[in-house]
CSV table of C-alpha atoms in Angstrom, one decimal:
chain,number,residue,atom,x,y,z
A,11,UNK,CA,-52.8,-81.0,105.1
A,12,UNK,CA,-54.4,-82.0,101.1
A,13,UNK,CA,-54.2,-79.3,98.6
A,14,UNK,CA,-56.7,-81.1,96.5
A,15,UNK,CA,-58.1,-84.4,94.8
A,16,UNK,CA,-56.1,-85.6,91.9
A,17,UNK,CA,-57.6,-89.0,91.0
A,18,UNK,CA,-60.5,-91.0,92.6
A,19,UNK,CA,-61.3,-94.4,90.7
A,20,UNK,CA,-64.5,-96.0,89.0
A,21,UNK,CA,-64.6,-99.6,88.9
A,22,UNK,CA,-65.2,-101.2,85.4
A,23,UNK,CA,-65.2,-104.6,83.8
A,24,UNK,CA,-63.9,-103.5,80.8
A,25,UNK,CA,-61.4,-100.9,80.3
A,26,UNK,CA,-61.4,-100.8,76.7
A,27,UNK,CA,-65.5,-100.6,76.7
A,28,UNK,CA,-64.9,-98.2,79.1
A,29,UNK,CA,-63.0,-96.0,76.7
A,30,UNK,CA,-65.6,-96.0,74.3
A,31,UNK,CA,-68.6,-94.6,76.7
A,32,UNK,CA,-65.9,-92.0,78.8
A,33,UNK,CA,-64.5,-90.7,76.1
A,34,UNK,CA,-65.9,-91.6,72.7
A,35,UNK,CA,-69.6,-90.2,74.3
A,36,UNK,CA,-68.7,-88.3,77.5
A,37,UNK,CA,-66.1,-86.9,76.3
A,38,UNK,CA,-63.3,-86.9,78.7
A,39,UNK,CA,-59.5,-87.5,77.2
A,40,UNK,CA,-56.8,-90.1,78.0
A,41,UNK,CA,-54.4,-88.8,81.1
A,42,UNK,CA,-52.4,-92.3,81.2
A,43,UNK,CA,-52.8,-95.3,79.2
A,44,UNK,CA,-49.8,-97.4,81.2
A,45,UNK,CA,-48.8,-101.2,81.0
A,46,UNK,CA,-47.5,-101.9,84.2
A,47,UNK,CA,-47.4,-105.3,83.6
A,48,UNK,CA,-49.4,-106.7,86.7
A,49,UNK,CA,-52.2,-104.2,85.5
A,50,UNK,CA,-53.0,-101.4,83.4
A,51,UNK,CA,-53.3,-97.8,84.3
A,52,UNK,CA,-55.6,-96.3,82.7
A,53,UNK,CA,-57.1,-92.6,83.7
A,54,UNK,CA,-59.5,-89.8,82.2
A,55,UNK,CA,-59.8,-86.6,82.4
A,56,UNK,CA,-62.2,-84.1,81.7
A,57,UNK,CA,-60.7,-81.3,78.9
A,58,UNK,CA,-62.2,-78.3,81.1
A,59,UNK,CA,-60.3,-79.9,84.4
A,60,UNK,CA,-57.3,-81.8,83.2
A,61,UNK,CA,-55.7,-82.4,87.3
A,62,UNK,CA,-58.3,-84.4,88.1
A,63,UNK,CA,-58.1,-87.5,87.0
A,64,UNK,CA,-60.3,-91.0,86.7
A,65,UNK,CA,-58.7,-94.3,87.6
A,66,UNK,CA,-60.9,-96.7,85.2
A,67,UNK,CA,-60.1,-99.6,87.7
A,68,UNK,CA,-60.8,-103.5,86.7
A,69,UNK,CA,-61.6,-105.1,90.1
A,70,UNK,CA,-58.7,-107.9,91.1
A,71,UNK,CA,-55.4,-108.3,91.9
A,72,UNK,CA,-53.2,-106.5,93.4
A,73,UNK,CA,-55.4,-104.6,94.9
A,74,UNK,CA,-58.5,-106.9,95.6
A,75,UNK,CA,-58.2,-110.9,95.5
A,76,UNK,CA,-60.2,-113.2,93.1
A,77,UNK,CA,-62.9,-113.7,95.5
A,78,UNK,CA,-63.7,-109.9,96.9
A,79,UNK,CA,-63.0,-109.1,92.9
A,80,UNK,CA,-65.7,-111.0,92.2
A,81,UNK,CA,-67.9,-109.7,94.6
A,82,UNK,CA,-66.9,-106.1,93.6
A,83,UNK,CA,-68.0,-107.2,90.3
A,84,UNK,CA,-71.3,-108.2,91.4
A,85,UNK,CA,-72.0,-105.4,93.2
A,86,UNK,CA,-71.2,-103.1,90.1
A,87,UNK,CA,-73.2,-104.4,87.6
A,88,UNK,CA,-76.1,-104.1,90.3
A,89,UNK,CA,-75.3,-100.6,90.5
A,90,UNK,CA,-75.0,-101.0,94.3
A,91,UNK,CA,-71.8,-99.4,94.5
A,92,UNK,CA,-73.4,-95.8,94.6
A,93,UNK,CA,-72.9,-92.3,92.7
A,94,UNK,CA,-69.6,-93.2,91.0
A,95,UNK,CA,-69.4,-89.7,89.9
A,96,UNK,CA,-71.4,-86.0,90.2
A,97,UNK,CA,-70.4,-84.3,86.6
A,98,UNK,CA,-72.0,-80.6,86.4
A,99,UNK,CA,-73.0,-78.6,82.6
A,100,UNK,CA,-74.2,-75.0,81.7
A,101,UNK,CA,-77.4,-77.0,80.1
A,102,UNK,CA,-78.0,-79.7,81.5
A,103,UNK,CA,-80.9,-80.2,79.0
A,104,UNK,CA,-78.6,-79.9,75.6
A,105,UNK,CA,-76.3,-82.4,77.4
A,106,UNK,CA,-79.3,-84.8,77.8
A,107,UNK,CA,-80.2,-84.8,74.1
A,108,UNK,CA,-76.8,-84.7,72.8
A,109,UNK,CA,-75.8,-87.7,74.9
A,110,UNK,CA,-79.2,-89.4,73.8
A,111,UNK,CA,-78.0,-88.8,70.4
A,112,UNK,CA,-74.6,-90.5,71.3
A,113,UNK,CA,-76.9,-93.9,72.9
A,114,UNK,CA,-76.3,-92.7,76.2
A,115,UNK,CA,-79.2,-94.4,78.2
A,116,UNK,CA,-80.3,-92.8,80.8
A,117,UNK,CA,-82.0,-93.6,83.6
A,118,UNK,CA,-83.7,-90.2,84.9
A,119,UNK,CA,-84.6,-87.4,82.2
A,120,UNK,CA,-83.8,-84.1,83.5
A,121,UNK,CA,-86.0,-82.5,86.2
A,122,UNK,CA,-86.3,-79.6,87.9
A,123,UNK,CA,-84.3,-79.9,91.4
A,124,UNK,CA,-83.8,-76.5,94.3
A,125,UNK,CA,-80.2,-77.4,93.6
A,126,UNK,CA,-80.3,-76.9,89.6
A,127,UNK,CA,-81.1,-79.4,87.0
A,128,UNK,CA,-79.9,-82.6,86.8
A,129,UNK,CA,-80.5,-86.2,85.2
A,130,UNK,CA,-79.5,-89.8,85.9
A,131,UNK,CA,-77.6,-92.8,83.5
A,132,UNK,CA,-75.7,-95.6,84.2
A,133,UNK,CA,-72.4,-96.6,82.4
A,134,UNK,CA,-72.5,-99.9,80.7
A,135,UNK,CA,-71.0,-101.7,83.8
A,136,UNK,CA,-74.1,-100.7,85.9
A,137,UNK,CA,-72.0,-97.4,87.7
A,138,UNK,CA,-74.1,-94.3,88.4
A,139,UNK,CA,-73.6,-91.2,87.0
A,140,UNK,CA,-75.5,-88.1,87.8
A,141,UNK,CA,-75.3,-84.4,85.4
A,142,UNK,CA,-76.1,-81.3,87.4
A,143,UNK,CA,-76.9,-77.7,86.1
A,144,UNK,CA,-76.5,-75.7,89.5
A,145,UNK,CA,-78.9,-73.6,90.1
A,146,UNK,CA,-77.7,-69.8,91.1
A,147,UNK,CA,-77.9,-68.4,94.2
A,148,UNK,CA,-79.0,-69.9,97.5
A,149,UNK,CA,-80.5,-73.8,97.3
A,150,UNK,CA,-84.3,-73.8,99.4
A,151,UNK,CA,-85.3,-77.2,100.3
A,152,UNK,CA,-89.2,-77.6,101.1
A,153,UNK,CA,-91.2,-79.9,103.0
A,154,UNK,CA,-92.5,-81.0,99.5
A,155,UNK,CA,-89.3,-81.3,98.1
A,156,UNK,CA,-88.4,-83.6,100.7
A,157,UNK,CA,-91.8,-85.8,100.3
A,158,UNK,CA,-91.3,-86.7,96.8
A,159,UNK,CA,-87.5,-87.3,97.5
A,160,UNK,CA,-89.2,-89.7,100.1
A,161,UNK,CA,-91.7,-91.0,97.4
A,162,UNK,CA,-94.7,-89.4,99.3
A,163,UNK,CA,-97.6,-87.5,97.6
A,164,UNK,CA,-97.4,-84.0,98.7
């Protein structure tokens, strides 16, 4: 029926702030900077993976009214909106200092998961972005793995 995922959106406050953090630290490219007059269209895309695409969405109209905008709004800048993206490295460490380097604040170092590496930030809107390292070969989760996912002492 699909043949694949072209463009899934992240909402934003400020597409212009956005810019700087996506691509001026991330470092994903422009796809479509459009004035369509009633909005802007504005997407981003990783150089490795050009077809897929990020919508950097300002909550409101058309798509949302003034009021659910506003609650949108509210909920992104509490960062209650959920993983707004999953983005995966070779070294997940190097990416962690190099972003650092950049002022990328992050909000979990990187640890040592049964899935790979990975560490935690959040864009300047409040959005939450996780960066994996897969790990190779088969993923084992463990009872202890899932008591300090739980917050437990194991």
């Amino acid at each position: 029926m699909f043949n694949k995922i072209t463009i899934h959106s992240i909402q934003v406050l400020d597409q212009d702030e956005a810019l700087d953090f996506y691509v001026d630290k991330l470092g994903f490219e422009i796809a479509d900077d459009v004035d369509m007059g009633f909005m802007r269209w504005l997407t981003i895309a990783l150089p490795s993976d050009p077809d897929r695409q990020i919508l950097l969405e300002v909550p409101g109209p058309p798509a949302l009214t003034e009021e659910v905008a506003a609650q949108v709004r509210d909920l992104v800048t509490k960062g209650a909106l959920g993983a707004a993206a999953i983005l995966t490295t070779d070294d997940c460490r190097k990416t962690f200092q190099e972003l650092s380097t950049k002022g990328v604040e992050f909000t979990e170092e990187p640890v040592e998961q049964p899935y790979g590496i990975d560490c935690a930030l959040r864009d300047p809107f409040g959005n939450h972005i996780r960066i994996t390292q897969p790990a190779t070969g088969p993923v084992e989760i463990t009872d202890a793995d899932k008591a300090r996912w739980a917050g437990e002492n194991a």
